[in-house]
Short mmCIF file of C-alpha atoms in Angstrom, two decimals:
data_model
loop_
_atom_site.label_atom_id
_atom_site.label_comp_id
_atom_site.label_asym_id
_atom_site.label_seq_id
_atom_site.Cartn_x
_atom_site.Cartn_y
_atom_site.Cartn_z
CA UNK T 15 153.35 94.32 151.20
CA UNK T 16 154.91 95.24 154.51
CA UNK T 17 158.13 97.26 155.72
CA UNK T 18 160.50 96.76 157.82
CA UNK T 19 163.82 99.94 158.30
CA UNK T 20 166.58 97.80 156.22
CA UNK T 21 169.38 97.04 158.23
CA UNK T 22 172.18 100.17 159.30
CA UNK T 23 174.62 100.87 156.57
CA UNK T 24 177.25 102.38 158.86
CA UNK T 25 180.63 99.88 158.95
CA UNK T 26 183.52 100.49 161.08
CA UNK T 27 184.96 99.62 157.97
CA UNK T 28 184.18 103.58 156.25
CA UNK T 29 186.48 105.67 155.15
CA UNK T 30 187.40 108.59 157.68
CA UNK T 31 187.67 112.25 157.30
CA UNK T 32 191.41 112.81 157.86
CA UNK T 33 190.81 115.13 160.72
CA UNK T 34 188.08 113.41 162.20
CA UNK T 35 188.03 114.48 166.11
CA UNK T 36 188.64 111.97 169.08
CA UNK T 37 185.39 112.91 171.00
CA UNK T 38 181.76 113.50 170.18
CA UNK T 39 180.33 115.78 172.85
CA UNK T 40 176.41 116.72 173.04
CA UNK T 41 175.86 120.25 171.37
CA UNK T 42 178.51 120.33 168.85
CA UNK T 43 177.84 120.92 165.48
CA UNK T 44 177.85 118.54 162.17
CA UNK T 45 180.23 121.04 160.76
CA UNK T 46 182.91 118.99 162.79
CA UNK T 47 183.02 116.43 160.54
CA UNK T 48 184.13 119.08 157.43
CA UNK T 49 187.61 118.84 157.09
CA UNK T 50 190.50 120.61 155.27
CA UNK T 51 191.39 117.72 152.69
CA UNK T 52 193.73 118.26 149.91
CA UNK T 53 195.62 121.31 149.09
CA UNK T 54 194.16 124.51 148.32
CA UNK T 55 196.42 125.22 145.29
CA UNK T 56 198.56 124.23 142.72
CA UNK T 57 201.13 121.29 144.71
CA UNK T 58 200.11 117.54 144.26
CA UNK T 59 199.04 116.69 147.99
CA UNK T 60 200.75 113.45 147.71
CA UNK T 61 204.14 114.10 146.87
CA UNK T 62 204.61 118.50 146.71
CA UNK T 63 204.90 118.62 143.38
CA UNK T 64 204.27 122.14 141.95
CA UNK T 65 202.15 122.56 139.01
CA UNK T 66 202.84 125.65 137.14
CA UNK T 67 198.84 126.49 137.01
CA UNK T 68 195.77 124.64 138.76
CA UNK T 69 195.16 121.63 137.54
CA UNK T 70 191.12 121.87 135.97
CA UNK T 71 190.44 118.31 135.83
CA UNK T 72 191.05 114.73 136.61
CA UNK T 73 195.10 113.96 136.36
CA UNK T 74 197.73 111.73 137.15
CA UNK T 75 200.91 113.46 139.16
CA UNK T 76 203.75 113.65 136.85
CA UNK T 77 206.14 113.14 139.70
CA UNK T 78 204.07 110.37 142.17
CA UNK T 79 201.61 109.23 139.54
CA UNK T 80 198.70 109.76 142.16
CA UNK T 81 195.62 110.48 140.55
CA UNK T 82 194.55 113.79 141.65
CA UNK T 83 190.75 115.27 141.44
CA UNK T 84 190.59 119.10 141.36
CA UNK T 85 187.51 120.41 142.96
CA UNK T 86 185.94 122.97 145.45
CA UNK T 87 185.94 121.53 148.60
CA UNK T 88 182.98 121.07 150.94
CA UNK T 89 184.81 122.54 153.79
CA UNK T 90 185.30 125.96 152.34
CA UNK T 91 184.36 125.87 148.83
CA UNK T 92 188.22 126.55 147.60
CA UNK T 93 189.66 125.10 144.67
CA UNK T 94 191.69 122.52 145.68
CA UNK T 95 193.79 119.37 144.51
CA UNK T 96 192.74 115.98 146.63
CA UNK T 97 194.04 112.57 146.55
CA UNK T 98 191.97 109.53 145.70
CA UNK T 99 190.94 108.79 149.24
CA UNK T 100 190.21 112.28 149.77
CA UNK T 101 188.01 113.26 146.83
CA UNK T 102 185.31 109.84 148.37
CA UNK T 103 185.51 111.93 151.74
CA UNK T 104 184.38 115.07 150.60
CA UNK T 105 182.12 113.64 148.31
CA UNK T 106 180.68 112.63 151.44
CA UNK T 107 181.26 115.60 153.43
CA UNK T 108 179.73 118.18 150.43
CA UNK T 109 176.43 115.21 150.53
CA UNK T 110 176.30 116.27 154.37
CA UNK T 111 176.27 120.08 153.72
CA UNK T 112 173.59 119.67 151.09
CA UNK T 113 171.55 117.40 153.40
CA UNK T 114 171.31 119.95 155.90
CA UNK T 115 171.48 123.18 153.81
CA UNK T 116 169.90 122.07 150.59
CA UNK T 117 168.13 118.50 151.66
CA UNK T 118 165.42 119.38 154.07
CA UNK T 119 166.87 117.29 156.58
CA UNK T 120 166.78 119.80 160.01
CA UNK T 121 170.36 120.44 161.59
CA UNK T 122 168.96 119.52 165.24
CA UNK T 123 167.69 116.19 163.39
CA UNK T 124 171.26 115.75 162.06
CA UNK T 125 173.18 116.12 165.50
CA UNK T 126 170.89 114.09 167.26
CA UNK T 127 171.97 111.52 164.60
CA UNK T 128 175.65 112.42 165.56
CA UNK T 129 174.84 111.39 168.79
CA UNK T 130 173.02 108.05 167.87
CA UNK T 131 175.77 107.08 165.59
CA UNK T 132 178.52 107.48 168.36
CA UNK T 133 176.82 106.07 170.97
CA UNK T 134 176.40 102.66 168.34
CA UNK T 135 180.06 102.70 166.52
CA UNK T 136 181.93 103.59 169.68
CA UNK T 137 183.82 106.06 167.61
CA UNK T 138 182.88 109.50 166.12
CA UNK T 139 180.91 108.79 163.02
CA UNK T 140 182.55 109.73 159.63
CA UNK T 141 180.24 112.05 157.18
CA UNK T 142 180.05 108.68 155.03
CA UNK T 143 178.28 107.47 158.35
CA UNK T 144 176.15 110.50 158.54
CA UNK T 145 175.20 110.44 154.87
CA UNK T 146 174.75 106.65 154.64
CA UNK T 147 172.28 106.95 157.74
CA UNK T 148 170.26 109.28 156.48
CA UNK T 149 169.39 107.57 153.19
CA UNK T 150 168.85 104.39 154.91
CA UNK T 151 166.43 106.40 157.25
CA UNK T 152 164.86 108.14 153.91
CA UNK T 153 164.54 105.04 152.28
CA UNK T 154 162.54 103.29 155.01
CA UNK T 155 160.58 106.36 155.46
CA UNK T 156 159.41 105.90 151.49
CA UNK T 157 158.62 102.59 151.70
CA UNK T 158 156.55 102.85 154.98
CA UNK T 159 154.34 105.45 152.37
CA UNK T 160 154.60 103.21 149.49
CA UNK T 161 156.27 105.64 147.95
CA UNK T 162 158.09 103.11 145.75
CA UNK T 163 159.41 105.23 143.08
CA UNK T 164 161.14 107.60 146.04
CA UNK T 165 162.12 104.57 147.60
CA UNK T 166 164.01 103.26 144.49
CA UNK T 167 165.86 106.72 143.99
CA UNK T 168 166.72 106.49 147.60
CA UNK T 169 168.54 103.24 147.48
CA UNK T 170 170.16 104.29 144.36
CA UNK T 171 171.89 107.21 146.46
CA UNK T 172 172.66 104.96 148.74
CA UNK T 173 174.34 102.00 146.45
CA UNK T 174 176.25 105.51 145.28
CA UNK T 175 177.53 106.30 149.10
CA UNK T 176 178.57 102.66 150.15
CA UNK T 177 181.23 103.04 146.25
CA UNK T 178 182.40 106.59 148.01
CA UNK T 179 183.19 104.24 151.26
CA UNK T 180 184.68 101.84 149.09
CA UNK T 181 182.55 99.34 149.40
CA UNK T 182 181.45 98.01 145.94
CA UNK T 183 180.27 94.73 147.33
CA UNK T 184 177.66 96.01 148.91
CA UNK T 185 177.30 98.99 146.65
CA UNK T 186 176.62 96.37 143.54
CA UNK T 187 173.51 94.62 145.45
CA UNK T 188 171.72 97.82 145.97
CA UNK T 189 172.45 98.27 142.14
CA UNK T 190 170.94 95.55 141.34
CA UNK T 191 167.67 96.36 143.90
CA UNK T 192 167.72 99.00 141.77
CA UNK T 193 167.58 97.51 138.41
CA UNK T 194 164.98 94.88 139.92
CA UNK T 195 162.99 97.50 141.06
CA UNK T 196 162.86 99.70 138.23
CA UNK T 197 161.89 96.23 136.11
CA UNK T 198 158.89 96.16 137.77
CA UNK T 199 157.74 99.61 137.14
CA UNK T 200 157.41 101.00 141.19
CA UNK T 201 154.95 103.78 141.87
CA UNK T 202 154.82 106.66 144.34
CA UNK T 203 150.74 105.35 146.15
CA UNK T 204 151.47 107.43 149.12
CA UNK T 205 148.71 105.18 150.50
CA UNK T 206 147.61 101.93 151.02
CA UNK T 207 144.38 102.11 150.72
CA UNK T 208 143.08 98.85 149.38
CA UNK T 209 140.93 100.28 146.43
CA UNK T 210 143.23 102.14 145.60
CA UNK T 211 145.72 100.04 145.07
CA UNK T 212 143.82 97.74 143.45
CA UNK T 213 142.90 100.10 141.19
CA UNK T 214 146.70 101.28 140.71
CA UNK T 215 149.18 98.66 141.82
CA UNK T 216 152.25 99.69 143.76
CA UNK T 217 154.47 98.05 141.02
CA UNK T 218 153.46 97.65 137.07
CA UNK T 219 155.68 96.67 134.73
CA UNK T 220 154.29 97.94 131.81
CA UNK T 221 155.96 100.90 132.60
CA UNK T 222 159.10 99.65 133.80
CA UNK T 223 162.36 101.55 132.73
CA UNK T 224 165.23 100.82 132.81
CA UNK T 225 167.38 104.21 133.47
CA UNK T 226 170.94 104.36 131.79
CA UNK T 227 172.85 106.12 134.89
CA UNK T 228 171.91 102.90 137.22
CA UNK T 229 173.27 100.46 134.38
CA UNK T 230 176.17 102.09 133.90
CA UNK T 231 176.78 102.64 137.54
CA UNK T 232 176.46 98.66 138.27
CA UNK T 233 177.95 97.84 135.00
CA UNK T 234 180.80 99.65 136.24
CA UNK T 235 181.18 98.09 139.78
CA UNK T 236 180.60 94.73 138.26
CA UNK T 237 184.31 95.62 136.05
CA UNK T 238 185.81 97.25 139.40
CA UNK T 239 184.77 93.62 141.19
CA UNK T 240 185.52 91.37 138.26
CA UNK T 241 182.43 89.62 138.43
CA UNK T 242 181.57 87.05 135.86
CA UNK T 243 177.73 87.01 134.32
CA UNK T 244 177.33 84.25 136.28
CA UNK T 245 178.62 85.69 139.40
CA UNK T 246 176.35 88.64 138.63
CA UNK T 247 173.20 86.14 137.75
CA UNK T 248 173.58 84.62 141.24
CA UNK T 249 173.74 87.88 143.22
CA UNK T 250 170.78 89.29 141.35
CA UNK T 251 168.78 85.82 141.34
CA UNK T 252 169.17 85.92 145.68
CA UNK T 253 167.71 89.42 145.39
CA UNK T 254 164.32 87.85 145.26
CA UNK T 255 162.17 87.86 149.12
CA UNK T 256 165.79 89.48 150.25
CA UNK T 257 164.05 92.44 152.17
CA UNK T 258 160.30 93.07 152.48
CA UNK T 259 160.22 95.49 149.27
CA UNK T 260 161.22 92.81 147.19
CA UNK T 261 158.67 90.45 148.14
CA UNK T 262 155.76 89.87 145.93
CA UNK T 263 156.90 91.73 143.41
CA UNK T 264 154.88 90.91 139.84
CA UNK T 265 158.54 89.93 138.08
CA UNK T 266 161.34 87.77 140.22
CA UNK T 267 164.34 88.21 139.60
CA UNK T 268 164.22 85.13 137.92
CA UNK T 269 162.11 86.54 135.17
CA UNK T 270 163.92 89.80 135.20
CA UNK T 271 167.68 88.41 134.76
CA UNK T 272 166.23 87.90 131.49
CA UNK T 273 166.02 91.30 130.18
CA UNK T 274 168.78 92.42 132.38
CA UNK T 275 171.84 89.77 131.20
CA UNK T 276 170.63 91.12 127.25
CA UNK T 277 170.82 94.67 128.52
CA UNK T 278 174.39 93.93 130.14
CA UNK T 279 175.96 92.13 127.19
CA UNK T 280 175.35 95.17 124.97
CA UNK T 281 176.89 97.98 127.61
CA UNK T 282 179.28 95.63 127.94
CA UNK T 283 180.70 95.58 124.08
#
């Protein structure tokens, strides 16, 4: 089975940081794409409207009828109120800071990816960019190692970055890679040595599993897009030789919709 790096998920398209800057100069720092969203207190940052305490949770704006998230921000970590568009950004923007504080992915490797990204968008990349890049890069890094299983969980975070962007069409095939994927049982080999994978294929699945959080996540874009089973059949069917990965796998899709249309008709109740 060989690899090939999938295809850049940056779009000019993405959803940008409010305060996004103008100009991407060599040197400067990823914190640059941290911005102050929302409003660090109790005022709806839609409309003004005061709350008499901090909102704790998920709400709609009495006055605007905005939903509003209420989280610490990745910028500064204060508690803040954030509109829609704003809670996706710093979902993205908190993934960035835990990349490079928390991730293992080195700051000078991070702002030389700045760099990369501007020079190809002809804009300054968003931290959806940034983040999306990254597990694209991660991704193709796994499967170069036939690390399948870490390949799997990479394009799961991915699938979850592209919904943060907004952009459930795409979001919904990596969903279903997913699903496929975890069908056929994948397996970290971390080599390719022939005996040894003979011995212990890359993929069995006998110990295929399907995991809840990646049926509910596509069972939920699928409601969000309006798909029909059959629209969803199709897209899952064409999954099948889409990308090297996929190729050669011991179930197609074909065999796998089988399993999968029974396990969607009962989540979807």
């Amino acid at each position: 089975m060989s690899t090939r790096k999938p295809e850049s998920a940056v779009s000019d398209s993405a959803t940008s940081a409010m305060d996004a800057p103008a100009k991407l100069e060599r040197g400067l720092s990823w914190r640059m794409l941290l911005s102050e969203l929302g409003v660090a207190g109790p005022n709806c940052p839609s409309c003004g409207h005061g709350f008499e305490k901090m909102p704790q949770r998920k709400r709609a704006c009495p006055k605007c009828s905005a939903i509003l998230y209420s989280r610490k921000r990745a910028f500064d970590g204060a508690k803040s109120l954030l509109t829609e568009t704003q809670a996706r950004d710093d979902e993205a923007q908190g993934s960035l800071r835990s990349f490079v504080q928390n991730g293992g992915v080195p700051e000078p490797e991070v702002e030389a990816l700045l760099i990369l990204l501007h020079g190809q968008l002809g804009r300054v990349p968003t931290a959806h960019d940034v983040v999306a890049e990254i597990l694209m890069r991660q991704a193709a890094t796994h499967a170069e190692a036939w690390n399948w299983g870490l390949y799997r969980n990479a394009r799961f975070n991915l699938a979850e970055a592209l919904v943060h962007q907004g952009r459930r069409e795409d979001a919904l095939n990596l969903f279903l890679e997913v699903l496929l994927l975890d069908l056929n049982g994948p397996r970290n080999m971390g080599t390719k040595d022939p005996e040894i994978v003979r011995r212990f294929p890359p993929f069995d699945p006998s110990t295929a599993f399907l995991a809840p959080g990646a049926i509910g996540r596509a069972v939920d874009v699928m409601a969000d897009l309006r798909l029909s089973t059959d629209e969803v059949e199709k897209r899952f069917i064409s999954l099948d030789g889409s990308t090297e990965p996929l190729r050669g796998l011991p179930r197609s899709a074909v065999d796998a919709w089988r399993d999968l249309k029974r396990v969607f008709a009962n989540v979807q109740r």
